Coordinates of C-alpha atoms and ligand atoms in Angstrom, one line a residue:
N1 CA 125.2 68.9 65.8
D2 CA 128.2 66.5 67.5
P3 CA 126.8 63.3 68.6
L4 CA 126.4 62.6 72.4
F5 CA 127.9 59.6 74.2
P6 CA 126.6 57.8 77.0
K7 CA 127.7 59.3 80.4
N8 CA 129.7 56.2 81.5
F9 CA 131.4 55.8 78.3
M10 CA 135.0 54.4 78.5
W11 CA 137.6 56.2 76.4
G12 CA 141.0 54.6 75.9
A13 CA 143.4 53.0 73.9
S14 CA 144.8 49.5 72.9
S15 CA 148.0 47.4 72.6
S16 CA 149.0 43.6 72.8
A17 CA 151.7 42.1 75.0
W18 CA 154.2 40.9 72.1
Q19 CA 153.9 44.3 70.3
V20 CA 154.7 46.8 73.0
E21 CA 156.3 44.9 75.9
G22 CA 159.7 43.8 74.9
A23 CA 161.6 42.0 77.5
V24 CA 161.1 38.9 76.1
N25 CA 163.7 36.8 78.0
E26 CA 163.0 38.6 81.4
D27 CA 161.8 37.0 84.8
G28 CA 161.2 33.7 83.3
R29 CA 159.3 34.2 79.9
T30 CA 160.0 31.9 77.2
S31 CA 159.8 32.3 73.5
A32 CA 156.6 32.6 71.5
I33 CA 156.2 31.6 68.0
I34 CA 155.8 35.3 67.3
D35 CA 159.0 36.3 68.6
I36 CA 160.8 34.1 66.2
N37 CA 158.4 35.6 63.2
S38 CA 159.3 39.1 64.3
K39 CA 163.0 38.2 64.6
K40 CA 163.0 37.9 60.8
K41 CA 162.6 41.7 60.2
K42 CA 165.1 44.2 60.5
P43 CA 167.2 45.0 63.7
Y44 CA 165.7 46.3 66.6
T45 CA 162.1 46.2 65.4
D46 CA 161.8 42.5 66.3
N47 CA 159.9 42.1 69.6
S48 CA 162.8 41.7 72.2
I49 CA 162.5 45.6 72.9
T50 CA 160.0 47.4 70.7
A51 CA 158.5 50.0 73.2
D52 CA 159.9 48.4 76.3
H53 CA 156.7 48.9 78.0
Y54 CA 157.6 45.9 80.6
H55 CA 160.0 48.5 82.2
R56 CA 158.3 51.6 81.3
Y57 CA 154.3 50.7 82.1
K58 CA 154.4 53.3 85.0
E59 CA 155.2 56.4 82.8
D60 CA 152.8 55.0 80.0
V61 CA 150.0 54.6 82.5
K62 CA 150.6 58.3 83.7
L63 CA 150.4 59.6 80.4
M64 CA 147.1 57.7 79.8
A65 CA 146.2 59.2 83.1
E66 CA 146.9 62.8 82.2
A67 CA 144.7 62.2 78.8
G68 CA 142.1 61.4 80.9
F69 CA 141.6 57.5 80.1
S70 CA 138.8 55.5 81.6
S71 CA 139.9 52.3 79.8
Y72 CA 143.0 50.2 78.6
R73 CA 142.8 47.4 76.4
F74 CA 146.1 45.0 76.7
S75 CA 146.9 41.4 76.4
I76 CA 148.4 38.7 78.7
S77 CA 151.5 37.0 77.2
W78 CA 150.9 33.2 77.5
P79 CA 154.4 32.6 77.7
R80 CA 155.1 34.7 80.7
I81 CA 152.3 33.0 82.6
Y82 CA 153.2 29.6 81.7
P83 CA 157.0 29.3 80.3
D84 CA 157.1 25.5 80.3
A85 CA 154.8 22.5 80.2
S86 CA 155.3 21.7 83.8
G87 CA 151.8 23.3 84.8
V88 CA 153.5 25.6 87.2
P89 CA 152.7 29.4 86.8
N90 CA 155.3 31.9 86.8
Q91 CA 155.2 34.4 89.8
K92 CA 157.4 36.8 88.1
G93 CA 155.1 36.8 85.3
I94 CA 151.8 37.1 87.2
E95 CA 153.3 39.9 89.3
F96 CA 154.2 42.1 86.3
Y97 CA 150.5 41.8 85.1
N98 CA 149.6 42.5 89.0
N99 CA 151.6 45.8 88.7
L100 CA 150.1 46.8 85.7
I101 CA 146.7 46.1 86.8
N102 CA 147.1 48.0 90.1
E103 CA 148.8 51.0 88.3
L104 CA 145.5 51.4 86.2
K105 CA 143.3 51.2 89.0
K106 CA 145.3 53.7 90.7
Y107 CA 143.9 56.1 88.0
N108 CA 140.5 54.6 87.5
I109 CA 141.5 53.2 84.2
E110 CA 139.3 50.0 83.6
P111 CA 141.4 47.3 82.4
I112 CA 140.3 45.5 79.4
V113 CA 142.3 42.1 79.1
T114 CA 142.9 39.9 76.0
L115 CA 143.8 36.5 76.7
Y116 CA 145.4 35.3 73.5
H117 CA 146.7 37.9 71.0
Y118 CA 149.3 35.6 68.6
D119 CA 151.9 35.1 71.2
M120 CA 151.6 31.2 71.6
P121 CA 154.3 29.9 73.9
V122 CA 156.7 27.7 71.6
W123 CA 156.3 24.9 73.9
V124 CA 152.8 24.8 73.3
D125 CA 153.3 25.1 69.5
E126 CA 155.9 22.2 69.7
M127 CA 153.8 20.1 71.7
F128 CA 150.4 20.6 69.9
N129 CA 151.6 21.6 66.4
G130 CA 150.2 25.0 66.9
W131 CA 146.2 25.0 67.0
Y132 CA 146.1 21.3 64.8
D133 CA 146.1 19.1 67.9
R134 CA 143.1 19.0 70.4
G135 CA 145.5 18.8 73.3
I136 CA 145.8 22.4 73.4
I137 CA 142.2 22.9 74.4
E138 CA 143.3 21.8 78.1
K139 CA 146.4 23.7 78.5
F140 CA 144.4 27.0 77.0
D141 CA 141.8 26.1 79.8
E142 CA 144.6 25.8 82.5
Y143 CA 146.1 29.3 81.3
V144 CA 143.1 31.4 81.1
R145 CA 141.9 29.9 84.6
T146 CA 144.9 30.9 86.0
C147 CA 144.2 34.7 84.6
F148 CA 140.9 34.7 86.0
R149 CA 142.0 33.3 89.3
E150 CA 145.0 35.9 89.4
F151 CA 143.5 38.9 88.1
G152 CA 139.7 38.6 88.3
D153 CA 139.4 40.3 91.3
R154 CA 140.2 43.6 89.3
V155 CA 139.6 42.8 85.8
K156 CA 135.8 42.7 84.6
Y157 CA 136.1 42.7 81.0
W158 CA 137.8 39.6 79.2
L159 CA 138.6 39.1 75.8
S160 CA 139.2 35.6 74.4
I161 CA 140.9 35.2 71.0
N162 CA 142.0 38.1 69.0
E163 CA 140.8 38.3 65.4
Q164 CA 140.3 34.5 65.2
N165 CA 138.8 35.3 61.8
M166 CA 141.6 37.0 60.3
Q167 CA 143.9 34.1 62.1
I168 CA 142.3 31.8 60.0
C169 CA 141.8 33.6 56.9
Y170 CA 145.4 34.8 56.8
G171 CA 146.7 31.7 58.3
E172 CA 150.0 31.9 56.7
W173 CA 150.6 35.3 57.6
L174 CA 149.9 35.3 61.0
G175 CA 151.6 31.8 61.7
V176 CA 148.8 29.4 62.1
C177 CA 148.8 27.7 59.1
K178 CA 151.7 24.9 59.1
N179 CA 150.9 23.3 55.8
K180 CA 149.8 25.2 52.9
D181 CA 149.0 22.4 50.6
T182 CA 146.3 20.9 53.1
W183 CA 145.2 24.5 54.8
F184 CA 141.8 24.7 52.3
E185 CA 140.4 21.8 54.5
D186 CA 142.7 22.2 57.8
K187 CA 141.7 25.6 58.6
W188 CA 138.2 24.6 59.6
K189 CA 139.7 22.0 62.1
V190 CA 142.1 24.6 63.6
N191 CA 139.3 27.1 63.6
H192 CA 137.1 24.5 65.4
I193 CA 139.5 24.1 67.9
M194 CA 139.9 27.5 68.5
N195 CA 136.2 27.8 68.8
L196 CA 136.4 25.1 71.6
C197 CA 139.2 27.1 73.2
H198 CA 137.0 30.4 73.0
A199 CA 134.2 28.8 74.5
K200 CA 136.4 27.3 77.5
A201 CA 137.5 31.1 78.4
V202 CA 134.0 32.2 78.2
I203 CA 132.7 29.3 80.5
A204 CA 135.7 29.6 82.8
C205 CA 135.3 33.4 83.4
H206 CA 131.5 33.1 84.2
E207 CA 132.6 30.5 86.7
L208 CA 135.6 32.2 88.3
V209 CA 135.1 36.0 87.9
E210 CA 132.3 37.4 89.9
G211 CA 130.5 39.7 87.7
G212 CA 133.0 39.0 84.9
K213 CA 132.1 39.6 81.3
I214 CA 133.9 38.1 78.2
G215 CA 133.6 38.5 74.5
P216 CA 135.3 37.7 71.3
V217 CA 137.4 40.0 69.5
P218 CA 136.8 39.7 65.5
G219 CA 138.5 41.8 63.2
Y220 CA 135.7 43.3 61.4
V221 CA 136.1 44.5 57.9
P222 CA 132.5 45.4 56.4
I223 CA 132.1 44.4 52.9
Y224 CA 130.2 46.7 50.2
P225 CA 129.2 45.2 46.8
Y226 CA 131.0 46.8 44.1
S227 CA 127.8 47.7 42.0
A228 CA 124.5 47.8 42.1
N229 CA 124.8 44.4 39.9
P230 CA 122.9 41.9 41.9
E231 CA 125.7 39.2 41.6
D232 CA 128.0 41.9 43.3
Q233 CA 125.7 42.0 46.3
I234 CA 125.6 38.2 46.6
A235 CA 129.4 38.4 46.0
A236 CA 129.8 40.8 49.0
M237 CA 127.3 38.6 51.1
N238 CA 129.6 35.6 50.1
A239 CA 132.6 37.2 51.4
E240 CA 131.2 38.6 54.6
E241 CA 130.2 35.0 55.2
L242 CA 133.6 33.7 54.7
T243 CA 135.4 36.2 56.4
E244 CA 133.4 37.1 59.5
K245 CA 129.8 36.1 59.6
V246 CA 130.8 32.5 60.1
W247 CA 132.6 33.3 63.3
N248 CA 130.2 35.9 64.8
D249 CA 127.3 33.8 64.2
L250 CA 128.9 30.9 66.1
Y251 CA 130.1 33.5 69.0
A252 CA 126.5 34.9 69.3
H253 CA 124.4 31.7 68.5
R254 CA 126.6 29.0 69.6
K255 CA 126.0 26.9 66.6
Y256 CA 127.6 26.9 62.9
N257 CA 125.5 28.6 60.2
G258 CA 123.6 27.1 57.3
F259 CA 126.1 28.9 55.1
I260 CA 129.1 27.1 56.3
Q261 CA 127.7 23.7 56.8
S262 CA 126.6 23.6 52.9
Y263 CA 130.0 25.1 52.2
W264 CA 131.8 22.1 54.0
K265 CA 129.4 19.7 52.3
E266 CA 129.8 20.9 49.0
N267 CA 133.6 20.9 49.3
N268 CA 133.7 17.8 51.2
I269 CA 135.5 19.3 54.3
N270 CA 135.3 17.7 57.4
P271 CA 135.7 20.3 60.5
G272 CA 136.7 17.7 62.9
I273 CA 133.5 18.2 65.2
Q274 CA 133.3 15.5 67.9
E275 CA 130.6 14.3 70.3
G276 CA 130.1 16.8 73.0
D277 CA 131.7 19.9 71.2
M278 CA 128.6 21.6 70.4
E279 CA 127.2 21.2 73.6
L280 CA 130.1 22.8 75.1
I281 CA 129.9 25.7 72.7
E282 CA 126.2 25.9 73.4
Q283 CA 127.0 26.6 77.1
A284 CA 129.5 29.5 76.0
K285 CA 127.1 32.5 76.1
I286 CA 129.4 35.8 75.5
D287 CA 128.5 39.1 77.0
F288 CA 129.4 41.7 74.4
F289 CA 131.4 42.0 70.9
A290 CA 134.8 43.6 71.2
L291 CA 135.4 44.9 67.6
N292 CA 138.6 45.7 65.9
C293 CA 137.7 47.9 62.7
Y294 CA 140.3 49.8 60.6
R295 CA 138.8 49.6 57.1
S296 CA 136.3 48.3 54.5
N297 CA 136.6 45.9 51.4
T298 CA 134.7 46.0 48.3
A299 CA 133.6 42.8 46.5
K300 CA 132.4 41.8 43.2
A301 CA 131.3 38.6 41.5
C302 CA 133.8 36.2 40.4
D303 CA 133.5 33.7 37.6
I304 CA 133.6 29.9 38.6
N305 CA 136.5 29.6 35.9
E306 CA 138.7 32.3 37.2
E307 CA 141.9 31.1 38.6
P308 CA 141.8 31.4 42.5
Q309 CA 144.0 34.1 43.8
E310 CA 145.2 34.5 47.4
Y311 CA 145.2 37.8 49.6
L312 CA 148.5 39.4 49.2
L313 CA 148.7 42.3 51.6
N314 CA 150.9 45.2 50.7
K315 CA 153.7 45.1 53.2
S316 CA 155.7 47.7 51.2
G317 CA 154.2 50.7 52.5
V318 CA 154.1 52.2 48.9
K319 CA 150.3 52.7 47.7
G320 CA 149.3 50.2 45.0
N321 CA 150.9 47.1 45.9
L322 CA 148.2 44.7 46.8
I323 CA 146.9 41.8 45.3
F324 CA 143.3 41.0 45.8
P325 CA 141.8 37.8 46.5
K326 CA 139.5 35.7 43.8
V327 CA 137.7 33.0 45.2
P328 CA 135.9 31.4 42.0
G329 CA 132.3 31.2 42.2
L330 CA 131.9 33.0 45.3
Y331 CA 133.7 36.5 45.2
Q332 CA 136.9 38.7 44.6
L333 CA 137.8 41.9 46.2
T334 CA 138.7 45.1 44.4
Y335 CA 139.6 48.9 44.9
N336 CA 136.8 51.1 45.9
P337 CA 136.6 54.1 44.0
F338 CA 134.8 56.3 46.7
V339 CA 137.3 56.1 49.3
E340 CA 141.0 57.1 50.2
Y341 CA 143.9 54.3 50.8
T342 CA 146.8 54.5 53.2
D343 CA 150.1 53.9 52.0
W344 CA 149.6 50.2 52.8
D345 CA 146.3 50.2 50.8
W346 CA 143.9 50.4 53.7
E347 CA 140.6 52.0 53.0
I348 CA 140.2 55.1 54.9
D349 CA 136.5 54.7 55.4
P350 CA 134.8 56.2 58.6
V351 CA 131.5 54.9 57.7
A352 CA 132.6 51.1 58.0
I353 CA 132.5 51.6 61.7
R354 CA 128.7 52.9 61.6
Y355 CA 128.0 50.2 59.2
M356 CA 129.9 47.5 61.4
L357 CA 127.9 48.5 64.7
R358 CA 124.7 48.7 63.1
Y359 CA 125.1 45.3 61.4
V360 CA 126.4 43.6 64.6
W361 CA 123.8 45.1 66.8
D362 CA 121.0 44.4 64.2
H363 CA 122.0 40.7 64.1
Y364 CA 123.1 39.9 67.7
Q365 CA 121.6 42.8 70.1
L366 CA 124.6 42.4 72.3
P367 CA 126.7 45.4 73.7
M368 CA 129.9 46.3 71.8
M369 CA 133.0 47.8 72.4
I370 CA 135.6 49.0 69.9
T371 CA 139.1 47.5 70.9
E372 CA 140.9 48.6 67.7
N373 CA 140.5 51.3 65.1
G374 CA 143.6 53.6 64.1
Y375 CA 145.8 54.9 61.4
G376 CA 149.1 53.6 60.7
A377 CA 151.6 56.2 59.0
Y378 CA 155.1 56.9 58.6
D379 CA 155.4 59.7 61.7
K380 CA 158.6 61.7 62.1
V381 CA 160.1 64.0 64.7
S382 CA 159.7 67.6 63.4
P383 CA 162.7 69.9 63.8
D384 CA 160.5 71.8 66.6
G385 CA 160.9 68.4 68.5
K386 CA 157.0 67.6 68.2
V387 CA 155.4 64.7 66.0
H388 CA 152.7 66.6 64.1
D389 CA 149.9 64.0 62.8
P390 CA 147.0 65.6 61.3
E391 CA 146.1 62.9 59.3
R392 CA 145.6 60.6 62.4
I393 CA 143.7 63.1 63.9
K394 CA 141.3 63.6 60.9
F395 CA 140.9 59.9 60.8
L396 CA 140.1 59.3 64.3
R397 CA 137.6 62.6 64.5
D398 CA 135.7 61.1 61.4
Q399 CA 135.7 57.5 62.9
I400 CA 134.5 58.7 66.6
Y401 CA 132.2 60.8 64.7
Q402 CA 130.6 57.8 62.9
M403 CA 130.6 55.8 66.0
G404 CA 128.5 58.5 67.7
L405 CA 125.9 58.5 64.9
A406 CA 126.0 54.7 65.2
I407 CA 124.9 55.3 68.9
M408 CA 122.2 57.6 67.9
D409 CA 121.1 55.1 65.5
G410 CA 120.2 53.2 68.5
C411 CA 123.5 50.8 68.9
E412 CA 124.9 50.0 72.5
V413 CA 128.4 50.9 72.5
I414 CA 130.3 51.0 75.7
S415 CA 133.8 51.8 75.1
Y416 CA 136.1 53.1 72.6
N417 CA 139.8 52.0 72.3
L418 CA 141.8 53.3 69.4
W419 CA 145.1 51.3 68.2
S420 CA 147.3 52.0 69.6
F421 CA 148.7 54.1 72.7
T422 CA 152.2 54.2 72.0
D423 CA 153.7 53.4 68.9
L424 CA 154.5 49.9 69.1
L425 CA 155.4 46.9 66.8
S426 CA 153.2 46.6 63.5
T427 CA 152.3 42.9 62.8
G428 CA 153.6 43.3 59.1
N429 CA 155.5 46.3 59.2
G430 CA 157.9 46.8 62.2
M431 CA 158.4 50.2 63.5
A432 CA 158.0 51.8 60.3
K433 CA 154.2 51.9 60.3
R434 CA 153.2 53.8 63.5
Y435 CA 149.6 54.0 65.1
G436 CA 150.5 55.6 68.3
L437 CA 149.1 58.6 70.2
V438 CA 152.7 58.6 71.6
Y439 CA 155.8 58.5 69.5
I440 CA 158.6 55.9 70.7
N441 CA 162.0 57.3 69.8
T442 CA 163.5 54.2 68.0
T443 CA 163.5 53.3 64.5
D444 CA 163.5 50.1 62.3
E445 CA 167.4 50.8 61.8
E446 CA 168.6 51.9 64.8
L447 CA 167.9 51.4 68.7
L448 CA 167.5 55.0 69.9
D449 CA 166.7 56.2 73.7
L450 CA 162.8 55.2 73.4
K451 CA 161.9 58.5 74.7
R452 CA 158.0 58.9 74.8
I453 CA 156.9 62.1 72.9
P454 CA 153.0 62.6 72.8
K455 CA 152.0 63.5 69.4
D456 CA 149.5 66.2 68.4
S457 CA 146.8 63.4 68.4
Y458 CA 147.5 62.7 71.9
Y459 CA 146.4 66.4 73.0
W460 CA 143.4 66.1 70.3
Y461 CA 142.3 63.0 72.0
S462 CA 142.7 64.2 75.4
N463 CA 140.6 67.4 74.5
L464 CA 138.0 64.7 73.1
I465 CA 137.9 62.6 76.0
K466 CA 137.4 65.6 78.4
S467 CA 134.2 66.7 76.5
N468 CA 132.9 63.0 76.2
G469 CA 133.3 62.8 72.4
R470 CA 132.6 66.6 71.2
N471 CA 135.2 68.2 69.1
Ligands
LIG501 C1 145.3 43.9 63.9 C2 145.7 43.5 65.1 C3 147.1 44.3 65.9 C4 147.6 45.1 65.1 C5 146.6 45.8 64.1 C6 147.2 46.6 62.8 O1 144.8 43.1 63.2 O2 145.1 42.9 65.9 O3 147.8 43.4 66.6 O4 148.8 45.0 64.6 O5 146.0 44.8 63.5 O6 148.2 45.8 62.0 P1 149.5 46.1 61.3 O7 150.2 46.3 62.5 O8 149.6 45.1 60.5 O9 149.0 47.6 60.4

């Protein structure tokens, strides 16, 4: 029997501003650091155009409504709201999000809004050396307060910082690390400043948004032990601590856990905690966990005498081009013989989502929503003019089924938002790696007409929504 989903369960999809909007120089928006990084890629896949959602949001929202969506998770672009250091918000930027939110509301689609998804304004980056200088806390607070004041009358669900854990773990790749040589220690200082920004957002949301709810968005990758060797079990626990549990414990329990405190001590790391910081964090009581989950990882023991190795993600899109990290004395990651892999070496593992929901529910007893989950592939338009994506349908069906089992296991899950609604710019792979339910007619090499073509998965998902999760 298919699992049953709660009556008011919200079904939708997800995006982020810099990956979908385009229009980077319009209506007063100034550059974000991610614009510069994405421009290093091939023509047209830089984010100045991408899916052109900024100009076509009405068409996109209509397609969501036709598929029966009850939620849409997107992010607000900081440099649209504050293009410079003047402290004066940009009315045109505010207007765009007002229009988008109103359009969603027209069709009874609940907006779920991320405050920060990698698009730090260049002026902020220059002023505070990214997240290194505590001065950013005040500016972030100013920005989120403006968002709550302007949109809080219609937006109930807010998300603070997208995948803070991933930004720290893959600091260089996601542009957070400014100096590789000192990152081993710096990352914890930067992370602490991000924690304070997260805390500010939580506090301000509760202060300014009537009935507002806010949560963090960890990128969650369950970690399995490679074997029944007890050392592999401990290695999996170590990996889980250093890639996610440290963050989730902080969000939910509002203090640094024992593992990280002794890790800092052993490694002589000063995380830069100042007087009053922990009191601020203590006040930041989250309402739910928003979880991004695509895959699982597998860990085994790593001898203390091994050479350290950093995680080199597969950017080639050809299987088998991944270099696993090694953290001597703690863990190393490895391939899992029990799962299949995508072309970018991401594990295809539907059980991961059930594991994650069970784990987070057991540890924190907070409601959860899925804010990202999806299948990146080389989609193509067939000669019949359609886009057939059976692998994506299979991936999503299996994931949703496992999410249903987690609900049957007792987990409280309120919404599922797959990544992504339309094709959009991949973080690491331009338009080559597509996730959308709706195809965008453009390629890495050539700017085409950007026509929206619903893929087979769009129609399949629409049917699934109509039957509230049965398929
Ligand atoms: C998540 C990010 C998204 C998105 C997704 C897919 O970690 O929050 O922004 O990009 O990963 O990743 P990629 O595009 O690299 O395949």
